[in-house]
Amino acid sequence: MKLIIAEKPSQAQALAGPFSKVKKQKGFYEIPPQDPFPDGAYLTWCVGHLLELVPPKEYKPEWEKWKLDTLPMMPERFRYKVSPSKWDQFQIIKKLAFDPKVTGIIGATDAGREGELIYKSLLMNMNCKKPVMRLWISSLTKKAVLEGFRHLKSGQETLPVFFEAYSRACADWLVGLNTTRAYTLLMQKKGIRETFPTGRVMTPTVALVVKREAEIENFKPDPFFEVIGEFDVNGNQYSGKWQEKENSRLKTKEEAEVIAERTKDQRCAVADVRKDRKEYHPPMLYNLSALQAKANQIYKYSPEKTLNITSELYLKKIVSYPRSDSPYITEEEAKTLPGILQKLAQQENYNHLLPAPKRSLMGNPRFVNPAKVSDHYAIIPTENVASPEKLSRDERNIYDLIVRSVIAAHYDKAVMDTTTIVTKVNNHDEFVSKGKVIIQEGWRKVLFEKNTKKADNKDDEEHTVLPDVQSGETGTVEQVSIREGRTQAPKRYTLGSLVTLMKTAGKTIEDEELSKVLNQVQGLGTEATRSSIIKKIEELDYIRVQKNQVYATEKAKALITAIGEDSILTSAETTALWEQRLHEIGKGRADAKQFIDMTKRMTEKVIQDAIAASGSWKVEPLPVSKTAKAENEPLGTCPFCGKDIIHIAIKRNDFYGCSGYKEGCKFTISGRIAKKKLSPAQVKRLLEKGETTKLKGFKSKQGKPFAAALALNKETGKIEFKM
């Protein structure tokens, strides 16, 4: 019989679903003999990463204490150990793996880098040498699961993916632990007693936000003036903006007044009329980054929230694998779409959009391109079409985005005419008028319906219809006015645009170019990790998020100032090249050992450069000093007395309390709830919004891990779990 190892209990439950007479045991399922397991199978599960890289002290005792003279720490060989909280499940899997009846192993964790690392490192740690096969599927529907088990890959075939994940974990250990200690210790010498966590992907991301913060802070707005003319040409009325050499902005009001004075009450003539027709293809299907960016734009969902929602839809078997980095599908998926659209046509939300003008995407390389499908195809609905009333509001919103992207792909292109009229006054002054007219709505009918248009979109702006005037016609200037404006600072990143920026390795790209570029670059992190990185830098107090806008903190500015913009550690381009090399390892085209050796050399250089440059660092004391006294920056207001809530750490007693405790207010929030330590950023959000985002790392009284949001009952002061 076979032992099937899933990634988590919910996934194991979904994998067991297609089989009959399955018995649930403690820590595993028993599948009796049936197709495709004539001898039956055991189906067990990990609890995420059962193993973790061992900490520095377990390599060398002298590495336990943070000292500059012990850096860099370079293990000759990286080792894994079982996470203490997951020991019981590890023992269950080990017992099953060495059961004499078990003749082979099937890895059934998520079909990707991390899933590969989870089960293969587990087998290596147990020294299990039994034959290994790999389940590699992008959907948990009954059909996909059974087909996947009937057409397993060999464990050898996916070994490069394991090496990629292993190399990534080792590189993150080397860079993160060494540089964190280096910059923390060097900052302490400057009198700043803070911990400064750094990382291979995290630090370049922080550097991007700090750079934008500096651009905004250093920006000086300049006033400008524009002259607007109102014209009447043979009864046709329209307006235009004065322009010279494609520039309509004047630096002084006096210049604008001179133009306004000489053009008012004058005759005018139509000097030129140009019409340009543009065709817009339907947007590409969603990969995770694109879905996170769109959900943030429309619904203000954080990237992590979008990933969590989409993962739930995946476990419910109604969408394909969420952590996809490809916007393409293969012919096999394209063949399933007509049947899926037929089922969607029976839903009230979509029956007015279906049947679509195009029955199939077969032969359309914009969407169907097997060569550009990496581990997984684009995120699409499965044949298990969901009834909206059975989904939560958040699930409906994400499901709707995914469904509409597929429907839109089956629509015709949108066609628009852009009209430009050049009107001359006094045979010298030119006024330019521009208007847009939709000739063919096409896919816009699907994506820009009233109920989905909840965010600004430059492709959906108001379209001005200009009159049908001809070149050479004359008329009069009815009115001339002056419009005053000021240049605007660069916009702050939103959580969604920050995900896109990480994907493009820090390059700001126009929307029309974006889809092309996103398929050619390896940015900062992966589809699976970007949302967790953003969450982590918020928890570490490197960024603040207010009304979906991302701000760099003083702590972040201090760190990036010390590291410098030219450092390898802050370079988005260098990190993107690392990601490219890791991607090549996963394809079997690069060597993992060479990559780890290169990372060791780079880490050593970063530390040497930091020590050499630290003497000239000019860092200011941070406004928040985490001491054992209640002197921290206020995190919010007390729901009972209105005074500030501050972080209090006295010896081992770590909590958040009201600064009015001397006056008798006893409101506090424990610094550790259900064995999870709360960060100041999480408490700040709890006080401001009444609840946190969904947090991982809680443990029940029985030691079972779980995830939940924390909610503050402002009437009782109690903290409650919100599952």
PDB file of C-alpha atoms in Angstrom, residues 246-488:
ATOM      1  CA  GLU A 246       2.829  70.070 -26.412  1.00  0.00           C
ATOM      2  CA  ASN A 247       3.060  72.022 -23.145  1.00  0.00           C
ATOM      3  CA  SER A 248      -0.087  73.558 -21.690  1.00  0.00           C
ATOM      4  CA  ARG A 249       1.294  74.695 -18.340  1.00  0.00           C
ATOM      5  CA  LEU A 250       2.514  78.240 -17.741  1.00  0.00           C
ATOM      6  CA  LYS A 251       4.694  79.189 -14.782  1.00  0.00           C
ATOM      7  CA  THR A 252       3.125  82.568 -13.977  1.00  0.00           C
ATOM      8  CA  LYS A 253      -0.372  83.962 -13.883  1.00  0.00           C
ATOM      9  CA  GLU A 254       0.831  87.010 -15.791  1.00  0.00           C
ATOM     10  CA  GLU A 255       1.736  84.851 -18.803  1.00  0.00           C
ATOM     11  CA  ALA A 256      -1.687  83.216 -18.685  1.00  0.00           C
ATOM     12  CA  GLU A 257      -3.436  86.602 -18.440  1.00  0.00           C
ATOM     13  CA  VAL A 258      -1.602  87.896 -21.524  1.00  0.00           C
ATOM     14  CA  ILE A 259      -2.786  84.892 -23.570  1.00  0.00           C
ATOM     15  CA  ALA A 260      -6.325  85.136 -22.205  1.00  0.00           C
ATOM     16  CA  GLU A 261      -6.502  88.846 -23.025  1.00  0.00           C
ATOM     17  CA  ARG A 262      -5.330  88.466 -26.632  1.00  0.00           C
ATOM     18  CA  THR A 263      -7.601  85.520 -27.417  1.00  0.00           C
ATOM     19  CA  LYS A 264     -10.926  86.531 -25.861  1.00  0.00           C
ATOM     20  CA  ASP A 265     -13.712  87.731 -28.179  1.00  0.00           C
ATOM     21  CA  GLN A 266     -11.641  86.727 -31.224  1.00  0.00           C
ATOM     22  CA  ARG A 267     -12.380  84.690 -34.298  1.00  0.00           C
ATOM     23  CA  CYS A 268     -11.135  81.090 -34.362  1.00  0.00           C
ATOM     24  CA  ALA A 269     -10.560  78.420 -36.965  1.00  0.00           C
ATOM     25  CA  VAL A 270     -10.363  74.650 -36.851  1.00  0.00           C
ATOM     26  CA  ALA A 271      -6.760  73.983 -37.901  1.00  0.00           C
ATOM     27  CA  ASP A 272      -6.732  70.188 -37.637  1.00  0.00           C
ATOM     28  CA  VAL A 273      -8.997  67.266 -36.762  1.00  0.00           C
ATOM     29  CA  ARG A 274      -7.376  63.892 -36.053  1.00  0.00           C
ATOM     30  CA  LYS A 275      -9.122  60.626 -35.257  1.00  0.00           C
ATOM     31  CA  ASP A 276      -7.201  57.653 -33.912  1.00  0.00           C
ATOM     32  CA  ARG A 277      -8.816  54.281 -33.389  1.00  0.00           C
ATOM     33  CA  LYS A 278      -7.444  52.038 -30.639  1.00  0.00           C
ATOM     34  CA  GLU A 279      -8.238  48.429 -29.942  1.00  0.00           C
ATOM     35  CA  TYR A 280      -7.903  46.982 -26.431  1.00  0.00           C
ATOM     36  CA  HIS A 281      -7.625  43.233 -25.942  1.00  0.00           C
ATOM     37  CA  PRO A 282      -9.277  41.629 -22.892  1.00  0.00           C
ATOM     38  CA  PRO A 283      -7.032  41.701 -19.791  1.00  0.00           C
ATOM     39  CA  MET A 284      -4.988  38.604 -19.104  1.00  0.00           C
ATOM     40  CA  LEU A 285      -6.194  36.002 -16.634  1.00  0.00           C
ATOM     41  CA  TYR A 286      -5.173  36.361 -13.001  1.00  0.00           C
ATOM     42  CA  ASN A 287      -2.037  35.104 -11.365  1.00  0.00           C
ATOM     43  CA  LEU A 288      -1.805  35.732  -7.622  1.00  0.00           C
ATOM     44  CA  SER A 289       0.004  39.090  -7.753  1.00  0.00           C
ATOM     45  CA  ALA A 290      -2.460  40.514 -10.275  1.00  0.00           C
ATOM     46  CA  LEU A 291      -5.434  39.249  -8.250  1.00  0.00           C
ATOM     47  CA  GLN A 292      -3.987  40.754  -5.040  1.00  0.00           C
ATOM     48  CA  ALA A 293      -3.416  44.103  -6.749  1.00  0.00           C
ATOM     49  CA  LYS A 294      -6.947  44.210  -8.209  1.00  0.00           C
ATOM     50  CA  ALA A 295      -8.637  43.126  -4.949  1.00  0.00           C
ATOM     51  CA  ASN A 296      -6.721  45.819  -3.100  1.00  0.00           C
ATOM     52  CA  GLN A 297      -7.671  48.439  -5.690  1.00  0.00           C
ATOM     53  CA  ILE A 298     -11.386  47.605  -5.625  1.00  0.00           C
ATOM     54  CA  TYR A 299     -12.050  46.219  -2.139  1.00  0.00           C
ATOM     55  CA  LYS A 300      -8.965  47.468  -0.212  1.00  0.00           C
ATOM     56  CA  TYR A 301      -8.149  43.880   0.796  1.00  0.00           C
ATOM     57  CA  SER A 302      -4.596  43.372   1.996  1.00  0.00           C
ATOM     58  CA  PRO A 303      -2.514  40.976  -0.130  1.00  0.00           C
ATOM     59  CA  GLU A 304      -2.546  38.459   2.711  1.00  0.00           C
ATOM     60  CA  LYS A 305      -6.340  38.632   2.993  1.00  0.00           C
ATOM     61  CA  THR A 306      -6.743  38.006  -0.730  1.00  0.00           C
ATOM     62  CA  LEU A 307      -4.419  34.996  -0.544  1.00  0.00           C
ATOM     63  CA  ASN A 308      -6.307  33.595   2.464  1.00  0.00           C
ATOM     64  CA  ILE A 309      -9.694  34.030   0.768  1.00  0.00           C
ATOM     65  CA  THR A 310      -8.502  32.470  -2.491  1.00  0.00           C
ATOM     66  CA  SER A 311      -6.949  29.570  -0.564  1.00  0.00           C
ATOM     67  CA  GLU A 312     -10.319  28.933   1.096  1.00  0.00           C
ATOM     68  CA  LEU A 313     -12.004  28.926  -2.330  1.00  0.00           C
ATOM     69  CA  TYR A 314      -9.361  26.438  -3.497  1.00  0.00           C
ATOM     70  CA  LEU A 315     -10.024  24.141  -0.535  1.00  0.00           C
ATOM     71  CA  LYS A 316     -13.734  24.399  -1.349  1.00  0.00           C
ATOM     72  CA  LYS A 317     -12.759  23.071  -4.806  1.00  0.00           C
ATOM     73  CA  ILE A 318     -14.271  26.014  -6.709  1.00  0.00           C
ATOM     74  CA  VAL A 319     -11.105  27.738  -7.976  1.00  0.00           C
ATOM     75  CA  SER A 320      -7.732  26.441  -9.107  1.00  0.00           C
ATOM     76  CA  TYR A 321      -4.460  26.665  -7.158  1.00  0.00           C
ATOM     77  CA  PRO A 322      -4.062  30.232  -5.806  1.00  0.00           C
ATOM     78  CA  ARG A 323      -0.268  30.626  -5.630  1.00  0.00           C
ATOM     79  CA  SER A 324       0.155  30.644  -9.388  1.00  0.00           C
ATOM     80  CA  ASP A 325       2.667  32.957 -11.059  1.00  0.00           C
ATOM     81  CA  SER A 326       1.290  32.426 -14.575  1.00  0.00           C
ATOM     82  CA  PRO A 327      -1.595  34.238 -16.332  1.00  0.00           C
ATOM     83  CA  TYR A 328      -1.797  31.504 -18.973  1.00  0.00           C
ATOM     84  CA  ILE A 329      -3.592  28.160 -19.240  1.00  0.00           C
ATOM     85  CA  THR A 330      -2.887  25.023 -21.283  1.00  0.00           C
ATOM     86  CA  GLU A 331      -5.128  23.430 -23.905  1.00  0.00           C
ATOM     87  CA  GLU A 332      -6.440  20.994 -21.281  1.00  0.00           C
ATOM     88  CA  GLU A 333      -7.849  23.830 -19.131  1.00  0.00           C
ATOM     89  CA  ALA A 334      -9.132  25.677 -22.203  1.00  0.00           C
ATOM     90  CA  LYS A 335     -11.179  22.587 -23.113  1.00  0.00           C
ATOM     91  CA  THR A 336     -12.961  22.716 -19.730  1.00  0.00           C
ATOM     92  CA  LEU A 337     -13.975  26.386 -19.938  1.00  0.00           C
ATOM     93  CA  PRO A 338     -17.025  26.090 -22.275  1.00  0.00           C
ATOM     94  CA  GLY A 339     -18.625  23.646 -19.826  1.00  0.00           C
ATOM     95  CA  ILE A 340     -17.798  25.917 -16.882  1.00  0.00           C
ATOM     96  CA  LEU A 341     -19.327  28.919 -18.683  1.00  0.00           C
ATOM     97  CA  GLN A 342     -22.498  26.913 -19.344  1.00  0.00           C
ATOM     98  CA  LYS A 343     -22.847  26.295 -15.605  1.00  0.00           C
ATOM     99  CA  LEU A 344     -22.107  29.957 -14.820  1.00  0.00           C
ATOM    100  CA  ALA A 345     -24.837  30.990 -17.271  1.00  0.00           C
ATOM    101  CA  GLN A 346     -27.336  29.425 -14.882  1.00  0.00           C
ATOM    102  CA  GLN A 347     -26.279  31.848 -12.122  1.00  0.00           C
ATOM    103  CA  GLU A 348     -28.259  35.077 -11.805  1.00  0.00           C
ATOM    104  CA  ASN A 349     -25.047  37.124 -11.466  1.00  0.00           C
ATOM    105  CA  TYR A 350     -23.746  36.041 -14.865  1.00  0.00           C
ATOM    106  CA  ASN A 351     -26.678  34.892 -17.041  1.00  0.00           C
ATOM    107  CA  HIS A 352     -26.926  38.325 -18.729  1.00  0.00           C
ATOM    108  CA  LEU A 353     -23.262  38.044 -19.813  1.00  0.00           C
ATOM    109  CA  LEU A 354     -23.485  34.527 -21.236  1.00  0.00           C
ATOM    110  CA  PRO A 355     -23.244  32.943 -23.691  1.00  0.00           C
ATOM    111  CA  ALA A 356     -20.136  34.931 -24.564  1.00  0.00           C
ATOM    112  CA  PRO A 357     -19.349  36.002 -28.155  1.00  0.00           C
ATOM    113  CA  LYS A 358     -16.509  33.467 -28.308  1.00  0.00           C
ATOM    114  CA  ARG A 359     -17.283  29.881 -27.383  1.00  0.00           C
ATOM    115  CA  SER A 360     -13.676  28.810 -26.737  1.00  0.00           C
ATOM    116  CA  LEU A 361     -10.167  30.144 -26.091  1.00  0.00           C
ATOM    117  CA  MET A 362      -8.517  27.301 -28.013  1.00  0.00           C
ATOM    118  CA  GLY A 363      -5.948  28.687 -30.426  1.00  0.00           C
ATOM    119  CA  ASN A 364      -5.812  32.068 -28.666  1.00  0.00           C
ATOM    120  CA  PRO A 365      -2.139  32.527 -27.589  1.00  0.00           C
ATOM    121  CA  ARG A 366      -3.014  35.531 -25.430  1.00  0.00           C
ATOM    122  CA  PHE A 367      -4.538  33.116 -22.926  1.00  0.00           C
ATOM    123  CA  VAL A 368      -3.542  29.589 -24.007  1.00  0.00           C
ATOM    124  CA  ASN A 369       0.222  29.135 -23.982  1.00  0.00           C
ATOM    125  CA  PRO A 370       1.586  25.914 -22.425  1.00  0.00           C
ATOM    126  CA  ALA A 371       5.195  27.135 -22.777  1.00  0.00           C
ATOM    127  CA  LYS A 372       4.451  29.967 -20.349  1.00  0.00           C
ATOM    128  CA  VAL A 373       2.687  27.846 -17.745  1.00  0.00           C
ATOM    129  CA  SER A 374       5.246  27.119 -15.026  1.00  0.00           C
ATOM    130  CA  ASP A 375       4.196  25.067 -11.971  1.00  0.00           C
ATOM    131  CA  HIS A 376       0.551  26.116 -12.251  1.00  0.00           C
ATOM    132  CA  TYR A 377      -1.809  27.732 -14.723  1.00  0.00           C
ATOM    133  CA  ALA A 378      -3.791  30.948 -14.128  1.00  0.00           C
ATOM    134  CA  ILE A 379      -6.378  31.161 -11.361  1.00  0.00           C
ATOM    135  CA  ILE A 380      -9.697  30.104 -12.901  1.00  0.00           C
ATOM    136  CA  PRO A 381     -13.031  28.721 -11.629  1.00  0.00           C
ATOM    137  CA  THR A 382     -13.411  24.941 -11.613  1.00  0.00           C
ATOM    138  CA  GLU A 383     -16.340  22.881 -12.881  1.00  0.00           C
ATOM    139  CA  ASN A 384     -17.707  22.977  -9.304  1.00  0.00           C
ATOM    140  CA  VAL A 385     -19.450  26.287  -9.959  1.00  0.00           C
ATOM    141  CA  ALA A 386     -20.381  27.961  -6.683  1.00  0.00           C
ATOM    142  CA  SER A 387     -23.720  29.449  -5.732  1.00  0.00           C
ATOM    143  CA  PRO A 388     -22.996  32.986  -4.447  1.00  0.00           C
ATOM    144  CA  GLU A 389     -25.418  32.612  -1.518  1.00  0.00           C
ATOM    145  CA  LYS A 390     -23.242  29.794  -0.141  1.00  0.00           C
ATOM    146  CA  LEU A 391     -20.170  32.034   0.013  1.00  0.00           C
ATOM    147  CA  SER A 392     -19.270  34.792   2.466  1.00  0.00           C
ATOM    148  CA  ARG A 393     -19.211  38.369   1.156  1.00  0.00           C
ATOM    149  CA  ASP A 394     -15.405  38.359   0.874  1.00  0.00           C
ATOM    150  CA  GLU A 395     -15.420  34.985  -0.894  1.00  0.00           C
ATOM    151  CA  ARG A 396     -18.089  36.244  -3.318  1.00  0.00           C
ATOM    152  CA  ASN A 397     -15.993  39.291  -4.158  1.00  0.00           C
ATOM    153  CA  ILE A 398     -12.843  37.307  -4.975  1.00  0.00           C
ATOM    154  CA  TYR A 399     -14.764  34.572  -6.787  1.00  0.00           C
ATOM    155  CA  ASP A 400     -16.509  37.242  -8.861  1.00  0.00           C
ATOM    156  CA  LEU A 401     -13.179  38.770  -9.930  1.00  0.00           C
ATOM    157  CA  ILE A 402     -11.885  35.369 -11.040  1.00  0.00           C
ATOM    158  CA  VAL A 403     -15.098  34.423 -12.853  1.00  0.00           C
ATOM    159  CA  ARG A 404     -15.386  37.744 -14.679  1.00  0.00           C
ATOM    160  CA  SER A 405     -11.763  37.587 -15.844  1.00  0.00           C
ATOM    161  CA  VAL A 406     -12.546  34.271 -17.575  1.00  0.00           C
ATOM    162  CA  ILE A 407     -15.832  35.506 -19.049  1.00  0.00           C
ATOM    163  CA  ALA A 408     -14.119  38.699 -20.321  1.00  0.00           C
ATOM    164  CA  ALA A 409     -11.475  36.570 -22.057  1.00  0.00           C
ATOM    165  CA  HIS A 410     -14.296  35.126 -24.202  1.00  0.00           C
ATOM    166  CA  TYR A 411     -15.462  38.597 -25.318  1.00  0.00           C
ATOM    167  CA  ASP A 412     -14.359  40.730 -28.261  1.00  0.00           C
ATOM    168  CA  LYS A 413     -11.842  43.521 -27.943  1.00  0.00           C
ATOM    169  CA  ALA A 414     -12.958  47.001 -26.919  1.00  0.00           C
ATOM    170  CA  VAL A 415     -12.628  49.679 -29.593  1.00  0.00           C
ATOM    171  CA  MET A 416     -12.327  53.421 -28.913  1.00  0.00           C
ATOM    172  CA  ASP A 417     -11.908  56.471 -31.094  1.00  0.00           C
ATOM    173  CA  THR A 418      -9.793  59.326 -29.775  1.00  0.00           C
ATOM    174  CA  THR A 419     -10.537  62.660 -31.447  1.00  0.00           C
ATOM    175  CA  THR A 420      -8.120  65.603 -31.267  1.00  0.00           C
ATOM    176  CA  ILE A 421      -9.197  69.061 -32.461  1.00  0.00           C
ATOM    177  CA  VAL A 422      -6.622  71.848 -32.858  1.00  0.00           C
ATOM    178  CA  THR A 423      -8.293  75.271 -32.825  1.00  0.00           C
ATOM    179  CA  LYS A 424      -6.281  78.368 -33.783  1.00  0.00           C
ATOM    180  CA  VAL A 425      -6.948  81.909 -32.562  1.00  0.00           C
ATOM    181  CA  ASN A 426      -5.269  84.882 -34.280  1.00  0.00           C
ATOM    182  CA  ASN A 427      -3.471  82.366 -36.533  1.00  0.00           C
ATOM    183  CA  HIS A 428      -1.016  81.880 -33.667  1.00  0.00           C
ATOM    184  CA  ASP A 429      -2.448  80.583 -30.396  1.00  0.00           C
ATOM    185  CA  GLU A 430      -3.386  76.909 -30.507  1.00  0.00           C
ATOM    186  CA  PHE A 431      -6.011  75.279 -28.265  1.00  0.00           C
ATOM    187  CA  VAL A 432      -6.189  71.472 -28.131  1.00  0.00           C
ATOM    188  CA  SER A 433      -9.390  69.518 -27.403  1.00  0.00           C
ATOM    189  CA  LYS A 434      -9.452  65.759 -26.821  1.00  0.00           C
ATOM    190  CA  GLY A 435     -12.361  63.371 -26.592  1.00  0.00           C
ATOM    191  CA  LYS A 436     -12.986  59.629 -26.519  1.00  0.00           C
ATOM    192  CA  VAL A 437     -15.870  57.628 -27.883  1.00  0.00           C
ATOM    193  CA  ILE A 438     -16.473  53.918 -27.288  1.00  0.00           C
ATOM    194  CA  ILE A 439     -17.127  52.302 -30.663  1.00  0.00           C
ATOM    195  CA  GLN A 440     -17.329  48.729 -29.414  1.00  0.00           C
ATOM    196  CA  GLU A 441     -17.741  47.953 -25.717  1.00  0.00           C
ATOM    197  CA  GLY A 442     -16.467  44.379 -25.985  1.00  0.00           C
ATOM    198  CA  TRP A 443     -15.036  42.902 -22.762  1.00  0.00           C
ATOM    199  CA  ARG A 444     -15.680  46.184 -20.913  1.00  0.00           C
ATOM    200  CA  LYS A 445     -19.296  45.079 -20.576  1.00  0.00           C
ATOM    201  CA  VAL A 446     -18.077  42.311 -18.248  1.00  0.00           C
ATOM    202  CA  LEU A 447     -15.503  44.172 -16.168  1.00  0.00           C
ATOM    203  CA  PHE A 448     -16.956  47.677 -15.946  1.00  0.00           C
ATOM    204  CA  GLU A 449     -20.515  46.930 -14.920  1.00  0.00           C
ATOM    205  CA  LYS A 450     -21.954  49.351 -12.386  1.00  0.00           C
ATOM    206  CA  ASN A 451     -21.751  46.917  -9.502  1.00  0.00           C
ATOM    207  CA  THR A 452     -18.049  46.159 -10.089  1.00  0.00           C
ATOM    208  CA  LYS A 453     -16.836  49.712 -10.745  1.00  0.00           C
ATOM    209  CA  LYS A 454     -15.675  50.601  -7.242  1.00  0.00           C
ATOM    210  CA  ALA A 455     -12.207  51.932  -7.968  1.00  0.00           C
ATOM    211  CA  ASP A 456     -10.590  54.525 -10.191  1.00  0.00           C
ATOM    212  CA  ASN A 457      -9.456  53.118 -13.496  1.00  0.00           C
ATOM    213  CA  LYS A 458      -7.866  55.201 -16.194  1.00  0.00           C
ATOM    214  CA  ASP A 459      -9.430  52.999 -18.881  1.00  0.00           C
ATOM    215  CA  ASP A 460     -12.896  53.727 -17.475  1.00  0.00           C
ATOM    216  CA  GLU A 461     -12.709  57.515 -17.225  1.00  0.00           C
ATOM    217  CA  GLU A 462     -15.529  59.712 -18.475  1.00  0.00           C
ATOM    218  CA  HIS A 463     -15.413  59.891 -22.282  1.00  0.00           C
ATOM    219  CA  THR A 464     -15.954  63.370 -23.700  1.00  0.00           C
ATOM    220  CA  VAL A 465     -17.764  63.402 -27.016  1.00  0.00           C
ATOM    221  CA  LEU A 466     -16.512  66.192 -29.262  1.00  0.00           C
ATOM    222  CA  PRO A 467     -18.697  67.708 -31.999  1.00  0.00           C
ATOM    223  CA  ASP A 468     -18.233  66.752 -35.626  1.00  0.00           C
ATOM    224  CA  VAL A 469     -16.342  69.795 -36.927  1.00  0.00           C
ATOM    225  CA  GLN A 470     -14.207  69.938 -40.060  1.00  0.00           C
ATOM    226  CA  SER A 471     -10.751  71.380 -40.640  1.00  0.00           C
ATOM    227  CA  GLY A 472     -11.041  74.914 -42.040  1.00  0.00           C
ATOM    228  CA  GLU A 473     -14.342  75.795 -40.373  1.00  0.00           C
ATOM    229  CA  THR A 474     -14.383  79.084 -38.475  1.00  0.00           C
ATOM    230  CA  GLY A 475     -16.171  80.372 -35.398  1.00  0.00           C
ATOM    231  CA  THR A 476     -15.838  82.581 -32.320  1.00  0.00           C
ATOM    232  CA  VAL A 477     -14.136  82.441 -28.929  1.00  0.00           C
ATOM    233  CA  GLU A 478     -17.072  82.583 -26.529  1.00  0.00           C
ATOM    234  CA  GLN A 479     -15.079  82.683 -23.273  1.00  0.00           C
ATOM    235  CA  VAL A 480     -11.524  82.380 -21.960  1.00  0.00           C
ATOM    236  CA  SER A 481     -10.672  81.401 -18.363  1.00  0.00           C
ATOM    237  CA  ILE A 482      -7.543  80.669 -16.348  1.00  0.00           C
ATOM    238  CA  ARG A 483      -7.223  77.471 -14.328  1.00  0.00           C
ATOM    239  CA  GLU A 484      -4.661  77.369 -11.516  1.00  0.00           C
ATOM    240  CA  GLY A 485      -3.033  74.152 -10.276  1.00  0.00           C
ATOM    241  CA  ARG A 486      -0.006  72.798  -8.453  1.00  0.00           C
ATOM    242  CA  THR A 487       2.313  69.938  -9.328  1.00  0.00           C
ATOM    243  CA  GLN A 488       1.653  66.835  -7.253  1.00  0.00           C
TER     244      GLN A 488
END
